[in-house]
Short mmCIF file of C-alpha atoms and ligand atoms in Angstrom, two decimals:
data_model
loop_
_atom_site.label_atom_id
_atom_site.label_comp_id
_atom_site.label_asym_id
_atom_site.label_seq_id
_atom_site.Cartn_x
_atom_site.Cartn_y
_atom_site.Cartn_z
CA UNK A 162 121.17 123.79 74.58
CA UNK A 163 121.49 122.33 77.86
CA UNK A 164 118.18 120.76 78.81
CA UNK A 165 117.09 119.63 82.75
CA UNK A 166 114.73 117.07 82.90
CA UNK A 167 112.26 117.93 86.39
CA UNK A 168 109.18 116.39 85.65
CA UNK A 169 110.05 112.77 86.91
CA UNK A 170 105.84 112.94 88.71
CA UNK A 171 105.02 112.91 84.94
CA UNK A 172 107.26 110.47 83.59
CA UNK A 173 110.43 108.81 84.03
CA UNK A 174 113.16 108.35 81.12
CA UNK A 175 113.73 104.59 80.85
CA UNK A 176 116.26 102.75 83.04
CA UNK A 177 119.20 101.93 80.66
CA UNK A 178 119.18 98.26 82.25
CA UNK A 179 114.95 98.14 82.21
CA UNK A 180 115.30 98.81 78.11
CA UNK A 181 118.50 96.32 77.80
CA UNK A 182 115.73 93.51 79.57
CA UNK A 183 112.75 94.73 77.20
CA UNK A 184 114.74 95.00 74.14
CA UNK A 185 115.82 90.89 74.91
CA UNK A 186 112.27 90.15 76.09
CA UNK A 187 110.93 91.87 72.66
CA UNK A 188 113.43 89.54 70.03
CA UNK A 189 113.71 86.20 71.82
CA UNK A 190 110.34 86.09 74.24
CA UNK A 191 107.88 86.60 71.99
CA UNK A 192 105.83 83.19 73.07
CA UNK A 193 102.33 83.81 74.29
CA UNK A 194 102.25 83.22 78.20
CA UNK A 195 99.20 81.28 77.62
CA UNK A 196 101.05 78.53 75.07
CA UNK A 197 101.93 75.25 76.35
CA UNK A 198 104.78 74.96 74.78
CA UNK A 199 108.70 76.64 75.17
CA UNK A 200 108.27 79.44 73.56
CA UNK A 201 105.04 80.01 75.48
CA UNK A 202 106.90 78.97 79.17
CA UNK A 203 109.90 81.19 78.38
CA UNK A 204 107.18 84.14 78.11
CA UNK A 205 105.48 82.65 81.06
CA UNK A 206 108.34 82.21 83.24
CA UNK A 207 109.16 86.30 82.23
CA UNK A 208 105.73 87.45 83.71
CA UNK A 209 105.79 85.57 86.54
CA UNK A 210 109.55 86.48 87.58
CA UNK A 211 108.92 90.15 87.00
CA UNK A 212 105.35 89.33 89.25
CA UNK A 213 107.78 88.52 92.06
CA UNK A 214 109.85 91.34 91.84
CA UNK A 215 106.85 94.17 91.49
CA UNK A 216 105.68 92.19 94.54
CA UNK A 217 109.02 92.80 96.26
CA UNK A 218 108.61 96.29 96.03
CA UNK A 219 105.75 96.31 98.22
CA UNK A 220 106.32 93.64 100.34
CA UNK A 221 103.67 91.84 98.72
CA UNK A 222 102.70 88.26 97.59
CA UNK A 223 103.12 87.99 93.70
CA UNK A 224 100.19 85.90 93.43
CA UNK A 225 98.38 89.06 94.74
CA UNK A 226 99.79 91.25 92.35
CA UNK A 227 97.54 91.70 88.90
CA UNK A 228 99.38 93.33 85.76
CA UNK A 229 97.12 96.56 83.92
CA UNK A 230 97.41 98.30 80.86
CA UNK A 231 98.43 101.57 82.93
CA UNK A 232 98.06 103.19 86.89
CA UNK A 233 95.02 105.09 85.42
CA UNK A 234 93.40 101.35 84.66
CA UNK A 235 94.62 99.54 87.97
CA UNK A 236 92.43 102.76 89.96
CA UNK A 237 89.58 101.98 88.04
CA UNK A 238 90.29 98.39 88.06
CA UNK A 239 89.80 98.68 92.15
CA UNK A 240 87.06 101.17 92.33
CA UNK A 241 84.83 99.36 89.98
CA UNK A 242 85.68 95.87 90.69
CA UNK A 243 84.93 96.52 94.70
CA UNK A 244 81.62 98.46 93.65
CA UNK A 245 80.58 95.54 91.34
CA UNK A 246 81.66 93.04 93.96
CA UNK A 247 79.89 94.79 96.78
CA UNK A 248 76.54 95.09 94.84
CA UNK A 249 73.81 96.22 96.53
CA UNK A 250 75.54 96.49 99.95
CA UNK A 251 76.83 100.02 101.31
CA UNK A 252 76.68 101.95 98.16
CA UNK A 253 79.18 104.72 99.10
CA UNK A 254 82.83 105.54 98.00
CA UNK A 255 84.90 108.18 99.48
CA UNK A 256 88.13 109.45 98.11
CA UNK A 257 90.47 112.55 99.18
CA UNK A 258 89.77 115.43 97.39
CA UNK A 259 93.43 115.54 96.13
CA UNK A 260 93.48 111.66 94.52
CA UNK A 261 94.42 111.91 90.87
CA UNK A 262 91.37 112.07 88.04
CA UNK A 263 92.32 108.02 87.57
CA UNK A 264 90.64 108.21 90.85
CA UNK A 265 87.95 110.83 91.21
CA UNK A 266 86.44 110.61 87.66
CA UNK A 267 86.44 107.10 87.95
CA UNK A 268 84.26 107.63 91.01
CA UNK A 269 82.01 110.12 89.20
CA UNK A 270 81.69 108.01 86.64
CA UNK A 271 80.15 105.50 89.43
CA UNK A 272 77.71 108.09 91.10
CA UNK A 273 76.21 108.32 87.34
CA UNK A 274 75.24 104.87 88.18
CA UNK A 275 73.85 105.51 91.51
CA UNK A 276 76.59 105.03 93.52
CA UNK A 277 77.04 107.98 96.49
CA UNK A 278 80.36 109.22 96.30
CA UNK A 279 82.14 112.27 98.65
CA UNK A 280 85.44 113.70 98.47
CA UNK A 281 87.12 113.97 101.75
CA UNK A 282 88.48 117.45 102.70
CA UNK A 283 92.21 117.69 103.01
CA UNK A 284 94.65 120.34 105.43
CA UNK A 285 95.79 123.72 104.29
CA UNK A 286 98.99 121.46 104.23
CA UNK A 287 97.60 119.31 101.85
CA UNK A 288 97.23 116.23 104.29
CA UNK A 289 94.13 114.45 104.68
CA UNK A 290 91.28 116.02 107.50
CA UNK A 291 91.17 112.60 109.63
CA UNK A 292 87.51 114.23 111.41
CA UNK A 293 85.91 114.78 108.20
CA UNK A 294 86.92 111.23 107.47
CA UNK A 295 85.33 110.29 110.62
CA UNK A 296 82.56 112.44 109.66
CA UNK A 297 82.24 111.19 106.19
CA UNK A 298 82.48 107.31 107.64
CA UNK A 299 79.30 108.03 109.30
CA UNK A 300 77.20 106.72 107.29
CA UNK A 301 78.26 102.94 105.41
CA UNK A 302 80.97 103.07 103.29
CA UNK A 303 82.25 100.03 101.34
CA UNK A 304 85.23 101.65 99.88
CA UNK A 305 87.87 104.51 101.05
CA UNK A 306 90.67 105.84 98.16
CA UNK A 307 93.42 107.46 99.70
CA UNK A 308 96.56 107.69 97.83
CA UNK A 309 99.99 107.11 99.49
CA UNK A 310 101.88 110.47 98.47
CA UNK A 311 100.38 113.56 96.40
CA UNK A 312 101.59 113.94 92.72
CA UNK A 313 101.91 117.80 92.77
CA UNK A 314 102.85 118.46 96.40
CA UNK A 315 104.43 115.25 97.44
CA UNK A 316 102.34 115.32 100.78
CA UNK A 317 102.32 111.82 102.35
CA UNK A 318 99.23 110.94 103.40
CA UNK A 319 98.50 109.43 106.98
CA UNK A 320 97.00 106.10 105.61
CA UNK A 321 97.86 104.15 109.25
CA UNK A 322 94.87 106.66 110.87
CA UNK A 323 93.14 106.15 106.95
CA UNK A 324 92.71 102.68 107.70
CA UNK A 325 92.06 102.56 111.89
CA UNK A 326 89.07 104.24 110.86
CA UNK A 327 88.17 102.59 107.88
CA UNK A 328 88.47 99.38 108.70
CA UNK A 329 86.58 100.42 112.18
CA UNK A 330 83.97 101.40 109.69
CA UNK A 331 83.91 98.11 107.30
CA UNK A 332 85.18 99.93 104.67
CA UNK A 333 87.81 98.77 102.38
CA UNK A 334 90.96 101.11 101.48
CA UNK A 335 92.37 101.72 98.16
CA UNK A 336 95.77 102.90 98.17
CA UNK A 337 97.02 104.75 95.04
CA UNK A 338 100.92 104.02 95.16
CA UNK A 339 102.10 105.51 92.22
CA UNK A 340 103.45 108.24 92.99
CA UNK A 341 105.28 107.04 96.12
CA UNK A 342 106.52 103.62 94.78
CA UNK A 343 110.49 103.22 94.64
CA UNK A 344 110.83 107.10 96.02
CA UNK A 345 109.67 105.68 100.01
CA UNK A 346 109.58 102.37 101.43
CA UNK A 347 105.91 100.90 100.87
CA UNK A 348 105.04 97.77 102.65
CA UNK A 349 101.13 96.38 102.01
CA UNK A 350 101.64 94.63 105.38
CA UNK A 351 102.21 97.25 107.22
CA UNK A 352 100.05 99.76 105.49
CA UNK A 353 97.06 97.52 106.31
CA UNK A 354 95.35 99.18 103.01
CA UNK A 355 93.23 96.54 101.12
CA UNK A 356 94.18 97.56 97.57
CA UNK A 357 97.07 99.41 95.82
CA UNK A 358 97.90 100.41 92.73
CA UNK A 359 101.29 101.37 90.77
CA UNK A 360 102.90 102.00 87.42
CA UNK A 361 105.73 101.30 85.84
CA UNK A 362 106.55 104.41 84.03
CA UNK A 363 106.71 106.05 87.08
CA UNK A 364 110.03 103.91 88.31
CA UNK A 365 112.30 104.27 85.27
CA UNK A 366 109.73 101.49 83.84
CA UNK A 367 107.90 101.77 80.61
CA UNK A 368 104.82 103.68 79.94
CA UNK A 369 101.39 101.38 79.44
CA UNK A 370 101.91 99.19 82.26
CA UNK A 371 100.79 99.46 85.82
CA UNK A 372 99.71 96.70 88.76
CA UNK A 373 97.16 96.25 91.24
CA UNK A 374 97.78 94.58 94.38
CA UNK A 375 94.61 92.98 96.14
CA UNK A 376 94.79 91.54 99.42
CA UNK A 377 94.27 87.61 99.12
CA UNK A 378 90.03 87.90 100.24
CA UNK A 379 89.59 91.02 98.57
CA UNK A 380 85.99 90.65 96.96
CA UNK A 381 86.83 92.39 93.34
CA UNK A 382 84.92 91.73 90.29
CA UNK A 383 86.46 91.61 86.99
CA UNK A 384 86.36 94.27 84.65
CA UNK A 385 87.78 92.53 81.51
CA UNK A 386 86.29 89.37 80.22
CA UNK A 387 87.89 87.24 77.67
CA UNK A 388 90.90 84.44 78.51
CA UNK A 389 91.79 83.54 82.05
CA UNK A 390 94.84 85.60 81.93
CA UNK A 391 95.88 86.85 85.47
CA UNK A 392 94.05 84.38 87.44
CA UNK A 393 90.55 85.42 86.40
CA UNK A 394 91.17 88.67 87.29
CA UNK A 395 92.00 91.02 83.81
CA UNK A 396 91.97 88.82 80.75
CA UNK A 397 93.98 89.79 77.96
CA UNK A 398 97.28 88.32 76.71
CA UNK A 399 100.37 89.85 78.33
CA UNK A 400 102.59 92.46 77.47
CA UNK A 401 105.14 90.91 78.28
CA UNK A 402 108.06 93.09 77.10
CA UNK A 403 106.40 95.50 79.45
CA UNK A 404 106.03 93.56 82.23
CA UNK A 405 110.14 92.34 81.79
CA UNK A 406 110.71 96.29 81.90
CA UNK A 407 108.41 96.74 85.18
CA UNK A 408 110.10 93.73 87.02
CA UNK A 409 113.43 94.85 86.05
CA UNK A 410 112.68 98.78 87.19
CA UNK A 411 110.96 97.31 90.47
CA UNK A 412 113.51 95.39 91.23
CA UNK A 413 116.24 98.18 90.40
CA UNK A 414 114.13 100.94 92.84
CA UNK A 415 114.09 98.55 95.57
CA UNK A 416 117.85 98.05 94.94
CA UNK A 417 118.54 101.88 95.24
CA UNK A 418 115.70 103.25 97.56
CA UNK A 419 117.54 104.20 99.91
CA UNK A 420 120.97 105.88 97.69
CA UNK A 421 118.14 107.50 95.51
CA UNK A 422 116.09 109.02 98.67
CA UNK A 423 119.17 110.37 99.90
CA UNK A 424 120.15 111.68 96.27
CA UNK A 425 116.73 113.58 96.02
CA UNK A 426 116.59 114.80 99.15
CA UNK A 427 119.79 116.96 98.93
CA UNK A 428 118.98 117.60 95.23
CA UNK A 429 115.25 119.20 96.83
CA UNK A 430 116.75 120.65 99.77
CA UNK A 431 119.22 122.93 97.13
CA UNK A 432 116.58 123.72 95.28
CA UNK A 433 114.06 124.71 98.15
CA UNK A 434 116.73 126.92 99.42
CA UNK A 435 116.91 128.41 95.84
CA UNK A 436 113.28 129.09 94.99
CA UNK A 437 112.09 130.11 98.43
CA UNK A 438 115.28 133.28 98.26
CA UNK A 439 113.05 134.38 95.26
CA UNK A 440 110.87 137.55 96.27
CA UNK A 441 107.22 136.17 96.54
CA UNK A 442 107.45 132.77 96.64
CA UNK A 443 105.43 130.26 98.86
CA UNK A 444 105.63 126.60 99.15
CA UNK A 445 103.08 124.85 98.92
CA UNK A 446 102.73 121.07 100.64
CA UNK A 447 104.42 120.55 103.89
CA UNK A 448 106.42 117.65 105.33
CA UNK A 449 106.18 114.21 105.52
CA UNK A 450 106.80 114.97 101.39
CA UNK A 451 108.19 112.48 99.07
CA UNK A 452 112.09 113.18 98.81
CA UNK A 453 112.00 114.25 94.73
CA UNK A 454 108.78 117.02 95.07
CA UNK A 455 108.32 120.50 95.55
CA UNK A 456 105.33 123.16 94.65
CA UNK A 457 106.50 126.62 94.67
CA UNK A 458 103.79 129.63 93.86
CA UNK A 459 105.45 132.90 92.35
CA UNK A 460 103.33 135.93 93.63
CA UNK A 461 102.01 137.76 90.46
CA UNK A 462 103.24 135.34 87.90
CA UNK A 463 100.79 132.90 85.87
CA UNK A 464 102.66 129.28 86.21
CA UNK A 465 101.71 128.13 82.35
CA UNK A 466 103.95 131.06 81.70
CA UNK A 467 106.78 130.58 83.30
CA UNK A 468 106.38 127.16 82.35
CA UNK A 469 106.99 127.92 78.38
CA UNK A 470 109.45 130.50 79.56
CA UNK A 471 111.46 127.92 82.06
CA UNK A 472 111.37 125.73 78.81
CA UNK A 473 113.05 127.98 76.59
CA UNK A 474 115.28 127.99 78.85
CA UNK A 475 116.22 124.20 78.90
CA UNK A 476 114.15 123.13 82.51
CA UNK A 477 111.72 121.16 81.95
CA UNK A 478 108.80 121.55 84.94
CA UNK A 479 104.96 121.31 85.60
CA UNK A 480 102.08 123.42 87.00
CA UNK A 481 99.24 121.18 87.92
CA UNK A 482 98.57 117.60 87.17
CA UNK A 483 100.79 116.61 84.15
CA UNK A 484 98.34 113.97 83.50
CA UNK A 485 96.34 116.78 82.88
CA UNK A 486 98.42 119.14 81.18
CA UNK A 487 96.62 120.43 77.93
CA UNK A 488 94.02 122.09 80.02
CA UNK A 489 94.69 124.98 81.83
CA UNK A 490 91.71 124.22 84.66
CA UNK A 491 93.44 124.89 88.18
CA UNK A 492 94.74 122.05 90.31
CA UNK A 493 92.17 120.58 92.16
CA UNK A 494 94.54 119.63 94.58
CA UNK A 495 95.68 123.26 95.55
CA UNK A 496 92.06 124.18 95.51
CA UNK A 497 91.70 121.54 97.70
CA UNK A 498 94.35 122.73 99.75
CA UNK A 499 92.33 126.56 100.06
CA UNK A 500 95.06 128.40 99.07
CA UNK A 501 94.27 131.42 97.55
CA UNK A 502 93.26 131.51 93.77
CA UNK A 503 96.39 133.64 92.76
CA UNK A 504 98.65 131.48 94.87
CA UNK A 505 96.65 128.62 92.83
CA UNK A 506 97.74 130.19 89.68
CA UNK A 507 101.60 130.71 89.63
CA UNK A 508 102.36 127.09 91.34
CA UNK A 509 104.92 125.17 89.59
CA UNK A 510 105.69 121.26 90.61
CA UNK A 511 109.46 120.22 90.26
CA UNK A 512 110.17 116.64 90.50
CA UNK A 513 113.57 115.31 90.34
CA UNK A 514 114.86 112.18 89.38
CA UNK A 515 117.56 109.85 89.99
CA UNK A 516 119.65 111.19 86.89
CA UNK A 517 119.52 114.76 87.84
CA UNK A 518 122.86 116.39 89.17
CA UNK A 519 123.30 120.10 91.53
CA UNK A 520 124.23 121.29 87.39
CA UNK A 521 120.69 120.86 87.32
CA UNK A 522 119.50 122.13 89.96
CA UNK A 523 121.54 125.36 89.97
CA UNK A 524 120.23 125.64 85.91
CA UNK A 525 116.58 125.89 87.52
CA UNK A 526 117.35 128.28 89.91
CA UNK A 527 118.69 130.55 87.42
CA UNK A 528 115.88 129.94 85.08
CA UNK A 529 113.18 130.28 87.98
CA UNK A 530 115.02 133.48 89.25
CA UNK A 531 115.10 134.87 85.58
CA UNK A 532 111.81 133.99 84.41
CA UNK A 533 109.55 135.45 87.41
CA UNK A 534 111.71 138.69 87.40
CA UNK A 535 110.76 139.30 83.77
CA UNK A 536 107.39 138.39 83.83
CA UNK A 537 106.47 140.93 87.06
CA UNK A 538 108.10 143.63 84.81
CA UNK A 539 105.70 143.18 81.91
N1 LIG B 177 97.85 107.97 90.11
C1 LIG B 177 98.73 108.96 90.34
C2 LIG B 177 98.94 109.47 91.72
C3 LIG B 177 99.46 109.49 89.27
O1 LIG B 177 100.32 110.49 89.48
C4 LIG B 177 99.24 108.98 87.96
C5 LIG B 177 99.94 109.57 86.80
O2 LIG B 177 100.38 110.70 86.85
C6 LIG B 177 98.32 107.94 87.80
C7 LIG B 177 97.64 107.46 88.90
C8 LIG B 177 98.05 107.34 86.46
O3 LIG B 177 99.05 106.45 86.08
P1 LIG B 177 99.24 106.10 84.51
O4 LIG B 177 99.93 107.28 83.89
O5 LIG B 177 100.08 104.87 84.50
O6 LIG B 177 97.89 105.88 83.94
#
């Protein structure tokens, strides 16, 4: 059967040049970065070249950049180490209501410690409400989580007015940048955001490895103890065939940001056009989105439905978090959103990739098309 592949927000299939560098990496590098001696500097000299190039990505210094097991760990990695850091100062975290659970139950997992922690509301079109910010930053704050682009909508966020009023505040600002890394241009710099995070597996990389980026300053305790692997900052020896595979994807997005943006965008566009003919259906997220996203609700339809049924069919989609996926609990970020519960209920997230071709595309329209006719007849 023919099978589409548009679930890239969940996971990426593996660059064919990202596994040719881990496969090497794997065989000859296997030296401990720690070691003295060649074998050990070979491994070294793998980390630290694949450090520059994740940096790259972001316009970032490498020495900034800290290697994690995973985005999930790099979140927490931020969120605790700034609480820890920060002590008894302002003991208050806010994060948008739509961050991902590597985000929000990482912060609930801190108010069971006493820490004071408030989502911030978010738009009807799924973009951050800058006056309940405002509101929120009323009272001191030492940390702010705002990610850079939605994973089920693919609503950019406005993190310029994020951090005006932030930083106003004396609050720090975590950016979660996983979902937006190598699909839009992401410069720390110019984002003015004190922390970010990525992962690998989102950018034709491997699964199991993420990065934080802390700005040089940053006061961030560390969360893993052990060897003095990554400056101090999350000990642990290296995986370095990982890392080789991040470097090499980072450095491959950055390459074909722009060809890929342009790629998706069309890809979306079609496929927008496609769903949005279909009797009943709403989109859900609007513009600035990432170019690969879109959130369609189905009137009447339940979305884990027509998710098995689209997957009979060869397309291969999502409704709600795929991080989550297993649990049929409603997004939180459509709830967030206040869209209806039904309209809740029958959205599905398609997210394209750099591999996918208008065969694709015209194979999910179909299937979409199909599917939701059939199950409003039952
Ligand atoms: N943050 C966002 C926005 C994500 O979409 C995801 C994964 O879906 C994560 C964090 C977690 O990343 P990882 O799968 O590397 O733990």
């Amino acid at each position: 059967m023919r099978r589409s592949y548009l679930d890239h927000n969940a996971t990426t299939p593996l660059d064919p040049e990202v596994l040719a560098v881990m496969t090497a990496v794997l065989s000859e590098d296997y030296g401990n970065p720690s070691s003295i001696h060649w074998f050990g500097q070979r491994a070294r000299a793998v980390v630290e070249q694949a450090r520059e190039s994740v940096a790259r990505l972001v316009g970032a210094r490498a020495s900034d950049v800290v290697f994690t097991a995973s985005g999930t760990e790099a979140d927490n990695m931020a969120l605790c180490g700034v609480c820890a850091a920060a002590g008894g100062r302002s003991r208050r975290i806010l994060y948008a209501a739509i961050e991902h659970h590597a985000v929000i139950h990482c912060a609930r997992s801190l108010a069971e410690e006493g820490w004071s922690v408030a989502p911030v509301r978010v738009d009807g079109r799924g973009r951050l409400d800058l006056d309940h910010l405002s509101t929120c930053l009323a009272e001191p704050t030492a940390l702010v989580a705002v990610m850079l682009a939605n994973n089920e909508t693919g609503v950019i966020q406005p993190l310029d007015d994020v951090v005006r009023l932030a930083h106003a505040k004396g609050a720090l600002v975590l950016c979660d940048a996983v979902q937006a890394a190598g699909k839009i241009e992401i410069d720390t710099a110019a984002l003015g955001v004190d922390l970010l995070t990525l992962s690998a597996h989102k950018l034709y990389g491997p699964k199991g490895v993420g990065a934080l980026w802390i700005r040089h300053g940053t006061p961030l305790k560390a969360l893993v103890h052990g060897g003095g692997q990554e400056r101090h900052r999350r000990a642990g020896t290296e995986n370095v065939a990982g890392i080789a595979g991040f470097g090499r994807a980072a450095s491959l997005a950055r390459e074909r940001l722009s060809a890929d943006a342009t790629h998706l965008r069309d890809l979306r566009e079609a496929l927008d056009k496609e769903l949005l003919a279909i009797t009943g259906a709403q989109r859900n997220g609007e513009e600035p989105r990432l170019p690969n996203t879109t959130n369609v609700s189905f009137e009447g339809v339940e979305a884990e439905s027509l998710v098995l049924a689209l997957d009979l069919a060869g397309v291969a989609v999502a409704s709600g978090a795929a991080c989550s996926s297993g649990s049929i609990e409603p997004s939180h970020v459509l709830r967030a959103m206040r869209l209806p519960p039904a309209r809740v209920r029958g959205a599905l997230r398609f997210s394209l990739g750099r591999h996918n071709t208008t065969a694709d595309i015209s194979q999910a329209a179909v299937a979409v098309r199909e599917a939701v006719a059939r199950q409003r007849t039952r």
